[in-house]
């Protein structure tokens, strides 16, 4: 390898290291599009978000929301371009069977704590998917907080056969 090519290779390596350090240095971005499946805004970090694939009908989004502030934060609603209606859902037992229902008042993310959205538990329910969600798709969501703030994150489309809870509209 010539000295010139070695110098170019070293310079390219330095740029790559700088880019990785800048992208990963703080762990999470302060605002904007999430990196590596996470987002940090309004003191919340959304980790490992994903959405169940669907051609139409209902689907659900999951992930873990971490509150990095010293006060409780309440998530009161969610939106996404793939569905005109998203409900915050909890899963409960009705007549001995798992059932999902809208979560009145939203979800409290405790100060310094986390709240997990998972299959068979709390989740964001996409009520009428109008844009197909395929495996590998990047789907943007916006959470609205009780104080009027918002948190945007991008969830990865994943095939998932579980989550066969019964929907109980009007419960709550």
PDB file of C-alpha atoms in Angstrom:
ATOM      1  CA  UNK A   1       0.000   0.000   0.000  1.00  0.00           C
ATOM      2  CA  UNK A   2       1.360   3.398  -0.893  1.00  0.00           C
ATOM      3  CA  UNK A   3       1.907   6.085   1.708  1.00  0.00           C
ATOM      4  CA  UNK A   4      -0.815   8.185   0.036  1.00  0.00           C
ATOM      5  CA  UNK A   5      -3.365   5.328   0.206  1.00  0.00           C
ATOM      6  CA  UNK A   6      -2.397   4.642   3.807  1.00  0.00           C
ATOM      7  CA  UNK A   7      -3.005   8.313   4.629  1.00  0.00           C
ATOM      8  CA  UNK A   8      -6.411   8.242   2.919  1.00  0.00           C
ATOM      9  CA  UNK A   9      -7.337   5.073   4.801  1.00  0.00           C
ATOM     10  CA  UNK A  10      -6.292   6.635   8.116  1.00  0.00           C
ATOM     11  CA  UNK A  11      -8.314   9.771   7.358  1.00  0.00           C
ATOM     12  CA  UNK A  12     -11.389   7.705   6.438  1.00  0.00           C
ATOM     13  CA  UNK A  13     -11.016   5.748   9.679  1.00  0.00           C
ATOM     14  CA  UNK A  14     -10.807   8.962  11.692  1.00  0.00           C
ATOM     15  CA  UNK A  15     -13.995  10.257  10.061  1.00  0.00           C
ATOM     16  CA  UNK A  16     -15.781   6.977  10.847  1.00  0.00           C
ATOM     17  CA  UNK A  17     -14.651   7.076  14.485  1.00  0.00           C
ATOM     18  CA  UNK A  18     -15.776  10.709  14.757  1.00  0.00           C
ATOM     19  CA  UNK A  19     -19.152   9.873  13.215  1.00  0.00           C
ATOM     20  CA  UNK A  20     -19.702   6.928  15.561  1.00  0.00           C
ATOM     21  CA  UNK A  21     -18.585   8.931  18.577  1.00  0.00           C
ATOM     22  CA  UNK A  22     -20.927  11.775  17.678  1.00  0.00           C
ATOM     23  CA  UNK A  23     -23.847   9.439  16.997  1.00  0.00           C
ATOM     24  CA  UNK A  24     -23.343   7.302  20.077  1.00  0.00           C
ATOM     25  CA  UNK A  25     -21.589   9.647  22.475  1.00  0.00           C
ATOM     26  CA  UNK A  26     -24.597  10.705  24.512  1.00  0.00           C
ATOM     27  CA  UNK A  27     -26.270   7.295  24.347  1.00  0.00           C
ATOM     28  CA  UNK A  28     -29.537   8.682  22.998  1.00  0.00           C
ATOM     29  CA  UNK A  29     -30.462  11.624  20.785  1.00  0.00           C
ATOM     30  CA  UNK A  30     -32.041  14.613  22.541  1.00  0.00           C
ATOM     31  CA  UNK A  31     -34.743  15.053  19.899  1.00  0.00           C
ATOM     32  CA  UNK A  32     -35.729  13.972  16.432  1.00  0.00           C
ATOM     33  CA  UNK A  33     -35.492  10.587  14.797  1.00  0.00           C
ATOM     34  CA  UNK A  34     -34.480   7.795  17.160  1.00  0.00           C
ATOM     35  CA  UNK A  35     -31.174   5.995  16.810  1.00  0.00           C
ATOM     36  CA  UNK A  36     -30.928   2.234  17.232  1.00  0.00           C
ATOM     37  CA  UNK A  37     -34.619   1.839  18.093  1.00  0.00           C
ATOM     38  CA  UNK A  38     -34.710   4.467  20.813  1.00  0.00           C
ATOM     39  CA  UNK A  39     -35.875   8.043  21.216  1.00  0.00           C
ATOM     40  CA  UNK A  40     -35.380  10.622  23.960  1.00  0.00           C
ATOM     41  CA  UNK A  41     -37.667  13.627  24.205  1.00  0.00           C
ATOM     42  CA  UNK A  42     -39.476  15.320  27.082  1.00  0.00           C
ATOM     43  CA  UNK A  43     -37.404  13.197  29.466  1.00  0.00           C
ATOM     44  CA  UNK A  44     -38.696   9.911  28.020  1.00  0.00           C
ATOM     45  CA  UNK A  45     -36.673   7.240  26.245  1.00  0.00           C
ATOM     46  CA  UNK A  46     -38.515   4.680  24.094  1.00  0.00           C
ATOM     47  CA  UNK A  47     -36.397   1.534  23.889  1.00  0.00           C
ATOM     48  CA  UNK A  48     -36.735  -1.355  21.433  1.00  0.00           C
ATOM     49  CA  UNK A  49     -40.040  -0.187  19.899  1.00  0.00           C
ATOM     50  CA  UNK A  50     -41.765  -2.522  17.456  1.00  0.00           C
ATOM     51  CA  UNK A  51     -45.131  -2.863  15.774  1.00  0.00           C
ATOM     52  CA  UNK A  52     -46.920  -6.045  14.758  1.00  0.00           C
ATOM     53  CA  UNK A  53     -47.195  -6.460  10.983  1.00  0.00           C
ATOM     54  CA  UNK A  54     -50.704  -6.084   9.528  1.00  0.00           C
ATOM     55  CA  UNK A  55     -52.257  -5.616   6.101  1.00  0.00           C
ATOM     56  CA  UNK A  56     -55.325  -3.916   7.605  1.00  0.00           C
ATOM     57  CA  UNK A  57     -57.532  -4.113  10.678  1.00  0.00           C
ATOM     58  CA  UNK A  58     -55.955  -4.029  14.113  1.00  0.00           C
ATOM     59  CA  UNK A  59     -52.323  -4.179  15.173  1.00  0.00           C
ATOM     60  CA  UNK A  60     -50.326  -3.131  18.223  1.00  0.00           C
ATOM     61  CA  UNK A  61     -47.084  -1.366  19.103  1.00  0.00           C
ATOM     62  CA  UNK A  62     -44.742  -2.280  21.942  1.00  0.00           C
ATOM     63  CA  UNK A  63     -41.538  -1.156  23.636  1.00  0.00           C
ATOM     64  CA  UNK A  64     -40.267   0.100  26.975  1.00  0.00           C
ATOM     65  CA  UNK A  65     -40.697   3.742  27.951  1.00  0.00           C
ATOM     66  CA  UNK A  66     -38.145   5.050  30.440  1.00  0.00           C
ATOM     67  CA  UNK A  67     -38.702   8.277  32.358  1.00  0.00           C
ATOM     68  CA  UNK A  68     -35.375  10.032  32.948  1.00  0.00           C
ATOM     69  CA  UNK A  69     -36.931  12.916  34.894  1.00  0.00           C
ATOM     70  CA  UNK A  70     -37.580  13.415  38.584  1.00  0.00           C
ATOM     71  CA  UNK A  71     -41.374  13.575  38.163  1.00  0.00           C
ATOM     72  CA  UNK A  72     -44.076  11.238  36.901  1.00  0.00           C
ATOM     73  CA  UNK A  73     -44.977  11.615  33.206  1.00  0.00           C
ATOM     74  CA  UNK A  74     -48.400  10.560  31.894  1.00  0.00           C
ATOM     75  CA  UNK A  75     -48.842   9.313  28.310  1.00  0.00           C
ATOM     76  CA  UNK A  76     -52.440  10.146  27.300  1.00  0.00           C
ATOM     77  CA  UNK A  77     -52.588   9.324  23.579  1.00  0.00           C
ATOM     78  CA  UNK A  78     -50.686   8.159  20.516  1.00  0.00           C
ATOM     79  CA  UNK A  79     -50.840   8.778  16.780  1.00  0.00           C
ATOM     80  CA  UNK A  80     -49.307   7.291  13.627  1.00  0.00           C
ATOM     81  CA  UNK A  81     -49.830   7.783   9.903  1.00  0.00           C
ATOM     82  CA  UNK A  82     -50.551   4.038   9.463  1.00  0.00           C
ATOM     83  CA  UNK A  83     -53.741   4.180  11.564  1.00  0.00           C
ATOM     84  CA  UNK A  84     -56.356   6.907  12.038  1.00  0.00           C
ATOM     85  CA  UNK A  85     -57.150   5.721  15.560  1.00  0.00           C
ATOM     86  CA  UNK A  86     -54.759   4.470  18.221  1.00  0.00           C
ATOM     87  CA  UNK A  87     -55.921   3.615  21.724  1.00  0.00           C
ATOM     88  CA  UNK A  88     -53.836   3.098  24.849  1.00  0.00           C
ATOM     89  CA  UNK A  89     -54.762  -0.401  26.002  1.00  0.00           C
ATOM     90  CA  UNK A  90     -54.332  -2.444  29.121  1.00  0.00           C
ATOM     91  CA  UNK A  91     -54.874  -6.178  29.334  1.00  0.00           C
ATOM     92  CA  UNK A  92     -57.018  -7.564  32.109  1.00  0.00           C
ATOM     93  CA  UNK A  93     -58.931 -10.739  32.924  1.00  0.00           C
ATOM     94  CA  UNK A  94     -62.670 -10.802  32.110  1.00  0.00           C
ATOM     95  CA  UNK A  95     -64.646 -13.977  32.885  1.00  0.00           C
ATOM     96  CA  UNK A  96     -61.396 -15.906  33.197  1.00  0.00           C
ATOM     97  CA  UNK A  97     -60.087 -14.773  29.798  1.00  0.00           C
ATOM     98  CA  UNK A  98     -57.508 -12.183  28.829  1.00  0.00           C
ATOM     99  CA  UNK A  99     -59.158  -9.066  27.413  1.00  0.00           C
ATOM    100  CA  UNK A 100     -57.858  -5.688  26.329  1.00  0.00           C
ATOM    101  CA  UNK A 101     -59.580  -2.411  27.008  1.00  0.00           C
ATOM    102  CA  UNK A 102     -58.835   1.302  26.714  1.00  0.00           C
ATOM    103  CA  UNK A 103     -56.750   2.617  29.613  1.00  0.00           C
ATOM    104  CA  UNK A 104     -58.669   5.461  31.207  1.00  0.00           C
ATOM    105  CA  UNK A 105     -56.405   8.387  32.119  1.00  0.00           C
ATOM    106  CA  UNK A 106     -53.396   7.052  30.225  1.00  0.00           C
ATOM    107  CA  UNK A 107     -50.225   5.414  31.477  1.00  0.00           C
ATOM    108  CA  UNK A 108     -48.110   6.879  34.264  1.00  0.00           C
ATOM    109  CA  UNK A 109     -44.394   6.493  33.661  1.00  0.00           C
ATOM    110  CA  UNK A 110     -42.981   6.903  37.188  1.00  0.00           C
ATOM    111  CA  UNK A 111     -40.167   9.333  37.924  1.00  0.00           C
ATOM    112  CA  UNK A 112     -36.900   7.547  37.169  1.00  0.00           C
ATOM    113  CA  UNK A 113     -38.830   4.405  36.238  1.00  0.00           C
ATOM    114  CA  UNK A 114     -40.061   2.476  33.227  1.00  0.00           C
ATOM    115  CA  UNK A 115     -43.305   1.192  31.765  1.00  0.00           C
ATOM    116  CA  UNK A 116     -43.291  -1.806  29.442  1.00  0.00           C
ATOM    117  CA  UNK A 117     -45.666  -2.156  26.522  1.00  0.00           C
ATOM    118  CA  UNK A 118     -45.668  -5.859  25.595  1.00  0.00           C
ATOM    119  CA  UNK A 119     -47.813  -8.579  24.041  1.00  0.00           C
ATOM    120  CA  UNK A 120     -50.310  -9.798  26.604  1.00  0.00           C
ATOM    121  CA  UNK A 121     -49.906  -6.559  28.579  1.00  0.00           C
ATOM    122  CA  UNK A 122     -50.192  -2.821  28.068  1.00  0.00           C
ATOM    123  CA  UNK A 123     -49.805  -1.693  24.452  1.00  0.00           C
ATOM    124  CA  UNK A 124     -50.672   0.892  21.814  1.00  0.00           C
ATOM    125  CA  UNK A 125     -53.634  -0.518  19.838  1.00  0.00           C
ATOM    126  CA  UNK A 126     -53.849   0.498  16.176  1.00  0.00           C
ATOM    127  CA  UNK A 127     -57.602   0.294  15.565  1.00  0.00           C
ATOM    128  CA  UNK A 128     -57.927   0.522  11.783  1.00  0.00           C
ATOM    129  CA  UNK A 129     -54.624   0.058   9.974  1.00  0.00           C
ATOM    130  CA  UNK A 130     -54.963   1.875   6.641  1.00  0.00           C
ATOM    131  CA  UNK A 131     -51.345   1.495   5.499  1.00  0.00           C
ATOM    132  CA  UNK A 132     -49.918  -2.024   5.502  1.00  0.00           C
ATOM    133  CA  UNK A 133     -47.169  -2.607   8.051  1.00  0.00           C
ATOM    134  CA  UNK A 134     -44.612  -5.081   6.707  1.00  0.00           C
ATOM    135  CA  UNK A 135     -41.706  -6.788   8.461  1.00  0.00           C
ATOM    136  CA  UNK A 136     -38.777  -4.387   8.456  1.00  0.00           C
ATOM    137  CA  UNK A 137     -40.898  -1.247   7.971  1.00  0.00           C
ATOM    138  CA  UNK A 138     -40.035   1.806  10.050  1.00  0.00           C
ATOM    139  CA  UNK A 139     -43.288   3.214  11.501  1.00  0.00           C
ATOM    140  CA  UNK A 140     -43.302   6.623  13.193  1.00  0.00           C
ATOM    141  CA  UNK A 141     -45.439   7.165  16.299  1.00  0.00           C
ATOM    142  CA  UNK A 142     -46.067  10.252  18.415  1.00  0.00           C
ATOM    143  CA  UNK A 143     -46.982   9.985  22.094  1.00  0.00           C
ATOM    144  CA  UNK A 144     -48.865  12.918  23.606  1.00  0.00           C
ATOM    145  CA  UNK A 145     -48.233  13.638  27.266  1.00  0.00           C
ATOM    146  CA  UNK A 146     -50.621  15.030  29.863  1.00  0.00           C
ATOM    147  CA  UNK A 147     -48.633  18.294  29.983  1.00  0.00           C
ATOM    148  CA  UNK A 148     -49.084  18.748  26.198  1.00  0.00           C
ATOM    149  CA  UNK A 149     -45.576  17.626  25.269  1.00  0.00           C
ATOM    150  CA  UNK A 150     -44.957  14.987  22.635  1.00  0.00           C
ATOM    151  CA  UNK A 151     -42.455  12.200  22.090  1.00  0.00           C
ATOM    152  CA  UNK A 152     -41.825  10.794  18.629  1.00  0.00           C
ATOM    153  CA  UNK A 153     -40.281   7.389  18.013  1.00  0.00           C
ATOM    154  CA  UNK A 154     -39.896   4.922  15.165  1.00  0.00           C
ATOM    155  CA  UNK A 155     -40.936   1.295  15.621  1.00  0.00           C
ATOM    156  CA  UNK A 156     -39.734  -1.660  13.570  1.00  0.00           C
ATOM    157  CA  UNK A 157     -42.387  -3.786  11.837  1.00  0.00           C
ATOM    158  CA  UNK A 158     -42.154  -7.409  13.045  1.00  0.00           C
ATOM    159  CA  UNK A 159     -44.133 -10.558  12.314  1.00  0.00           C
ATOM    160  CA  UNK A 160     -45.763 -11.814  15.516  1.00  0.00           C
ATOM    161  CA  UNK A 161     -48.399 -14.532  15.870  1.00  0.00           C
ATOM    162  CA  UNK A 162     -49.284 -13.912  19.528  1.00  0.00           C
ATOM    163  CA  UNK A 163     -51.443 -11.296  21.187  1.00  0.00           C
ATOM    164  CA  UNK A 164     -54.795 -13.053  20.833  1.00  0.00           C
ATOM    165  CA  UNK A 165     -56.568 -11.106  23.572  1.00  0.00           C
ATOM    166  CA  UNK A 166     -60.259 -10.254  23.165  1.00  0.00           C
ATOM    167  CA  UNK A 167     -61.066  -6.579  22.670  1.00  0.00           C
ATOM    168  CA  UNK A 168     -63.623  -5.213  25.130  1.00  0.00           C
ATOM    169  CA  UNK A 169     -64.774  -1.796  23.805  1.00  0.00           C
ATOM    170  CA  UNK A 170     -66.346   0.559  26.298  1.00  0.00           C
ATOM    171  CA  UNK A 171     -64.827  -1.117  29.344  1.00  0.00           C
ATOM    172  CA  UNK A 172     -62.947   1.035  31.729  1.00  0.00           C
TER     173      UNK A 172
END
